[in-house]
Amino acid sequence: MFCIIVKTQLKPDQREYFLEAMLPNAAASVRDEPGCHVFDVLEDQQDPNLFYLYEIYRDESALAEHKQTAHYKACREVVNPLIEHQSVIRAGVLAINQK
């Protein structure tokens, strides 16, 4: 399995617009994409404009397929102008420990 962790710093006062687009995208990704196993949206406890996306896919091709979906494209159209800067960590998944 393959994971990305996306760190997203928003421009000031863009939090609500970001969440209005990102939360439905995350839900649709897990619900509608067989290759997307996890898509969590995390908020920083000290900075209201800092978010982390934790996504696990079957493999890198499933992530590429994710980027072709209508919900991804619609989300990116909204969120791209809201972003101050963004970075991505790519990692292999060794274990998923769920309760």
mmCIF file of the C-alpha atoms, coordinates in Angstrom:
data_MODEL
# 
_entry.id   MODEL 
# 
loop_
_atom_site.group_PDB 
_atom_site.id 
_atom_site.type_symbol 
_atom_site.label_atom_id 
_atom_site.label_alt_id 
_atom_site.label_comp_id 
_atom_site.label_asym_id 
_atom_site.label_entity_id 
_atom_site.label_seq_id 
_atom_site.pdbx_PDB_ins_code 
_atom_site.Cartn_x 
_atom_site.Cartn_y 
_atom_site.Cartn_z 
_atom_site.occupancy 
_atom_site.B_iso_or_equiv 
_atom_site.pdbx_formal_charge 
_atom_site.auth_seq_id 
_atom_site.auth_comp_id 
_atom_site.auth_asym_id 
_atom_site.auth_atom_id 
_atom_site.pdbx_PDB_model_num 
ATOM 1  C CA . MET A 1 1  ? 0.000   0.000  0.000   1.00 0.00 ? 1  MET A CA 1 
ATOM 2  C CA . PHE A 1 2  ? 0.955   3.604  -0.566  1.00 0.00 ? 2  PHE A CA 1 
ATOM 3  C CA . CYS A 1 3  ? 0.416   6.687  1.611   1.00 0.00 ? 3  CYS A CA 1 
ATOM 4  C CA . ILE A 1 4  ? 0.655   10.396 1.137   1.00 0.00 ? 4  ILE A CA 1 
ATOM 5  C CA . ILE A 1 5  ? 0.602   12.982 3.885   1.00 0.00 ? 5  ILE A CA 1 
ATOM 6  C CA . VAL A 1 6  ? -0.221  16.418 2.506   1.00 0.00 ? 6  VAL A CA 1 
ATOM 7  C CA . LYS A 1 7  ? 0.590   19.474 4.630   1.00 0.00 ? 7  LYS A CA 1 
ATOM 8  C CA . THR A 1 8  ? -1.502  22.454 3.549   1.00 0.00 ? 8  THR A CA 1 
ATOM 9  C CA . GLN A 1 9  ? -1.024  25.978 4.848   1.00 0.00 ? 9  GLN A CA 1 
ATOM 10 C CA . LEU A 1 10 ? -3.953  28.142 3.824   1.00 0.00 ? 10 LEU A CA 1 
ATOM 11 C CA . LYS A 1 11 ? -4.019  31.856 3.202   1.00 0.00 ? 11 LYS A CA 1 
ATOM 12 C CA . PRO A 1 12 ? -5.635  33.750 6.107   1.00 0.00 ? 12 PRO A CA 1 
ATOM 13 C CA . ASP A 1 13 ? -9.393  33.332 6.594   1.00 0.00 ? 13 ASP A CA 1 
ATOM 14 C CA . GLN A 1 14 ? -9.807  30.554 4.014   1.00 0.00 ? 14 GLN A CA 1 
ATOM 15 C CA . ARG A 1 15 ? -10.527 27.704 6.460   1.00 0.00 ? 15 ARG A CA 1 
ATOM 16 C CA . GLU A 1 16 ? -14.278 27.390 5.893   1.00 0.00 ? 16 GLU A CA 1 
ATOM 17 C CA . TYR A 1 17 ? -13.970 27.483 2.095   1.00 0.00 ? 17 TYR A CA 1 
ATOM 18 C CA . PHE A 1 18 ? -11.279 24.812 2.239   1.00 0.00 ? 18 PHE A CA 1 
ATOM 19 C CA . LEU A 1 19 ? -13.355 22.515 4.451   1.00 0.00 ? 19 LEU A CA 1 
ATOM 20 C CA . GLU A 1 20 ? -16.495 22.990 2.336   1.00 0.00 ? 20 GLU A CA 1 
ATOM 21 C CA . ALA A 1 21 ? -14.585 21.533 -0.611  1.00 0.00 ? 21 ALA A CA 1 
ATOM 22 C CA . MET A 1 22 ? -12.189 19.102 1.075   1.00 0.00 ? 22 MET A CA 1 
ATOM 23 C CA . LEU A 1 23 ? -14.529 17.210 3.408   1.00 0.00 ? 23 LEU A CA 1 
ATOM 24 C CA . PRO A 1 24 ? -16.890 16.044 0.617   1.00 0.00 ? 24 PRO A CA 1 
ATOM 25 C CA . ASN A 1 25 ? -13.859 15.137 -1.531  1.00 0.00 ? 25 ASN A CA 1 
ATOM 26 C CA . ALA A 1 26 ? -12.398 13.001 1.256   1.00 0.00 ? 26 ALA A CA 1 
ATOM 27 C CA . ALA A 1 27 ? -15.719 11.226 1.864   1.00 0.00 ? 27 ALA A CA 1 
ATOM 28 C CA . ALA A 1 28 ? -16.267 10.565 -1.854  1.00 0.00 ? 28 ALA A CA 1 
ATOM 29 C CA . SER A 1 29 ? -12.726 9.244  -2.228  1.00 0.00 ? 29 SER A CA 1 
ATOM 30 C CA . VAL A 1 30 ? -13.220 6.505  0.368   1.00 0.00 ? 30 VAL A CA 1 
ATOM 31 C CA . ARG A 1 31 ? -16.824 5.810  -0.622  1.00 0.00 ? 31 ARG A CA 1 
ATOM 32 C CA . ASP A 1 32 ? -16.412 5.733  -4.412  1.00 0.00 ? 32 ASP A CA 1 
ATOM 33 C CA . GLU A 1 33 ? -12.809 4.687  -5.101  1.00 0.00 ? 33 GLU A CA 1 
ATOM 34 C CA . PRO A 1 34 ? -11.952 1.018  -4.519  1.00 0.00 ? 34 PRO A CA 1 
ATOM 35 C CA . GLY A 1 35 ? -8.241  1.915  -4.421  1.00 0.00 ? 35 GLY A CA 1 
ATOM 36 C CA . CYS A 1 36 ? -8.617  4.574  -1.696  1.00 0.00 ? 36 CYS A CA 1 
ATOM 37 C CA . HIS A 1 37 ? -8.600  2.985  1.766   1.00 0.00 ? 37 HIS A CA 1 
ATOM 38 C CA . VAL A 1 38 ? -8.207  6.043  4.013   1.00 0.00 ? 38 VAL A CA 1 
ATOM 39 C CA . PHE A 1 39 ? -8.624  9.787  3.499   1.00 0.00 ? 39 PHE A CA 1 
ATOM 40 C CA . ASP A 1 40 ? -8.455  11.657 6.794   1.00 0.00 ? 40 ASP A CA 1 
ATOM 41 C CA . VAL A 1 41 ? -8.578  15.445 7.112   1.00 0.00 ? 41 VAL A CA 1 
ATOM 42 C CA . LEU A 1 42 ? -6.674  16.692 10.163  1.00 0.00 ? 42 LEU A CA 1 
ATOM 43 C CA . GLU A 1 43 ? -6.475  20.205 11.556  1.00 0.00 ? 43 GLU A CA 1 
ATOM 44 C CA . ASP A 1 44 ? -3.575  21.666 13.479  1.00 0.00 ? 44 ASP A CA 1 
ATOM 45 C CA . GLN A 1 45 ? -4.444  22.463 17.085  1.00 0.00 ? 45 GLN A CA 1 
ATOM 46 C CA . GLN A 1 46 ? -2.566  25.768 17.128  1.00 0.00 ? 46 GLN A CA 1 
ATOM 47 C CA . ASP A 1 47 ? -2.956  27.132 13.599  1.00 0.00 ? 47 ASP A CA 1 
ATOM 48 C CA . PRO A 1 48 ? -6.546  27.246 12.255  1.00 0.00 ? 48 PRO A CA 1 
ATOM 49 C CA . ASN A 1 49 ? -5.218  27.558 8.698   1.00 0.00 ? 49 ASN A CA 1 
ATOM 50 C CA . LEU A 1 50 ? -2.963  24.483 8.764   1.00 0.00 ? 50 LEU A CA 1 
ATOM 51 C CA . PHE A 1 51 ? -4.288  21.086 7.660   1.00 0.00 ? 51 PHE A CA 1 
ATOM 52 C CA . TYR A 1 52 ? -2.911  17.630 7.023   1.00 0.00 ? 52 TYR A CA 1 
ATOM 53 C CA . LEU A 1 53 ? -4.424  15.074 4.673   1.00 0.00 ? 53 LEU A CA 1 
ATOM 54 C CA . TYR A 1 54 ? -3.596  11.445 5.469   1.00 0.00 ? 54 TYR A CA 1 
ATOM 55 C CA . GLU A 1 55 ? -4.415  9.220  2.505   1.00 0.00 ? 55 GLU A CA 1 
ATOM 56 C CA . ILE A 1 56 ? -3.790  5.507  1.954   1.00 0.00 ? 56 ILE A CA 1 
ATOM 57 C CA . TYR A 1 57 ? -4.166  3.945  -1.474  1.00 0.00 ? 57 TYR A CA 1 
ATOM 58 C CA . ARG A 1 58 ? -3.815  0.428  -2.827  1.00 0.00 ? 58 ARG A CA 1 
ATOM 59 C CA . ASP A 1 59 ? -0.765  1.617  -4.773  1.00 0.00 ? 59 ASP A CA 1 
ATOM 60 C CA . GLU A 1 60 ? 0.537   4.643  -6.646  1.00 0.00 ? 60 GLU A CA 1 
ATOM 61 C CA . SER A 1 61 ? -1.712  3.902  -9.631  1.00 0.00 ? 61 SER A CA 1 
ATOM 62 C CA . ALA A 1 62 ? -4.772  4.192  -7.357  1.00 0.00 ? 62 ALA A CA 1 
ATOM 63 C CA . LEU A 1 63 ? -3.562  7.675  -6.371  1.00 0.00 ? 63 LEU A CA 1 
ATOM 64 C CA . ALA A 1 64 ? -3.208  8.534  -10.063 1.00 0.00 ? 64 ALA A CA 1 
ATOM 65 C CA . GLU A 1 65 ? -6.777  7.268  -10.632 1.00 0.00 ? 65 GLU A CA 1 
ATOM 66 C CA . HIS A 1 66 ? -7.959  9.410  -7.687  1.00 0.00 ? 66 HIS A CA 1 
ATOM 67 C CA . LYS A 1 67 ? -6.598  12.503 -9.424  1.00 0.00 ? 67 LYS A CA 1 
ATOM 68 C CA . GLN A 1 68 ? -8.801  11.779 -12.460 1.00 0.00 ? 68 GLN A CA 1 
ATOM 69 C CA . THR A 1 69 ? -12.098 11.697 -10.535 1.00 0.00 ? 69 THR A CA 1 
ATOM 70 C CA . ALA A 1 70 ? -14.711 14.430 -10.825 1.00 0.00 ? 70 ALA A CA 1 
ATOM 71 C CA . HIS A 1 71 ? -14.762 15.023 -7.049  1.00 0.00 ? 71 HIS A CA 1 
ATOM 72 C CA . TYR A 1 72 ? -10.968 15.505 -6.940  1.00 0.00 ? 72 TYR A CA 1 
ATOM 73 C CA . LYS A 1 73 ? -10.983 17.932 -9.870  1.00 0.00 ? 73 LYS A CA 1 
ATOM 74 C CA . ALA A 1 74 ? -13.900 19.927 -8.423  1.00 0.00 ? 74 ALA A CA 1 
ATOM 75 C CA . CYS A 1 75 ? -12.176 20.121 -5.045  1.00 0.00 ? 75 CYS A CA 1 
ATOM 76 C CA . ARG A 1 76 ? -8.823  21.234 -6.500  1.00 0.00 ? 76 ARG A CA 1 
ATOM 77 C CA . GLU A 1 77 ? -10.531 23.962 -8.491  1.00 0.00 ? 77 GLU A CA 1 
ATOM 78 C CA . VAL A 1 78 ? -11.840 25.448 -5.236  1.00 0.00 ? 78 VAL A CA 1 
ATOM 79 C CA . VAL A 1 79 ? -8.885  24.838 -2.919  1.00 0.00 ? 79 VAL A CA 1 
ATOM 80 C CA . ASN A 1 80 ? -5.908  25.704 -5.146  1.00 0.00 ? 80 ASN A CA 1 
ATOM 81 C CA . PRO A 1 81 ? -6.430  29.493 -4.851  1.00 0.00 ? 81 PRO A CA 1 
ATOM 82 C CA . LEU A 1 82 ? -6.792  29.160 -1.057  1.00 0.00 ? 82 LEU A CA 1 
ATOM 83 C CA . ILE A 1 83 ? -3.386  27.561 -0.505  1.00 0.00 ? 83 ILE A CA 1 
ATOM 84 C CA . GLU A 1 84 ? -0.387  29.544 0.711   1.00 0.00 ? 84 GLU A CA 1 
ATOM 85 C CA . HIS A 1 85 ? 1.918   26.532 0.362   1.00 0.00 ? 85 HIS A CA 1 
ATOM 86 C CA . GLN A 1 86 ? 1.682   22.759 0.314   1.00 0.00 ? 86 GLN A CA 1 
ATOM 87 C CA . SER A 1 87 ? 4.094   19.855 0.727   1.00 0.00 ? 87 SER A CA 1 
ATOM 88 C CA . VAL A 1 88 ? 3.693   16.100 0.288   1.00 0.00 ? 88 VAL A CA 1 
ATOM 89 C CA . ILE A 1 89 ? 5.332   13.133 1.997   1.00 0.00 ? 89 ILE A CA 1 
ATOM 90 C CA . ARG A 1 90 ? 5.134   9.850  0.052   1.00 0.00 ? 90 ARG A CA 1 
ATOM 91 C CA . ALA A 1 91 ? 5.549   6.616  1.994   1.00 0.00 ? 91 ALA A CA 1 
ATOM 92 C CA . GLY A 1 92 ? 5.021   2.899  1.818   1.00 0.00 ? 92 GLY A CA 1 
ATOM 93 C CA . VAL A 1 93 ? 2.557   1.507  4.368   1.00 0.00 ? 93 VAL A CA 1 
ATOM 94 C CA . LEU A 1 94 ? 4.051   -1.202 6.559   1.00 0.00 ? 94 LEU A CA 1 
ATOM 95 C CA . ALA A 1 95 ? 1.094   -1.685 8.909   1.00 0.00 ? 95 ALA A CA 1 
ATOM 96 C CA . ILE A 1 96 ? -2.385  -0.309 9.508   1.00 0.00 ? 96 ILE A CA 1 
ATOM 97 C CA . ASN A 1 97 ? -3.459  -0.720 13.115  1.00 0.00 ? 97 ASN A CA 1 
ATOM 98 C CA . GLN A 1 98 ? -7.171  -0.164 13.584  1.00 0.00 ? 98 GLN A CA 1 
ATOM 99 C CA . LYS A 1 99 ? -9.378  -0.916 16.555  1.00 0.00 ? 99 LYS A CA 1 
# 
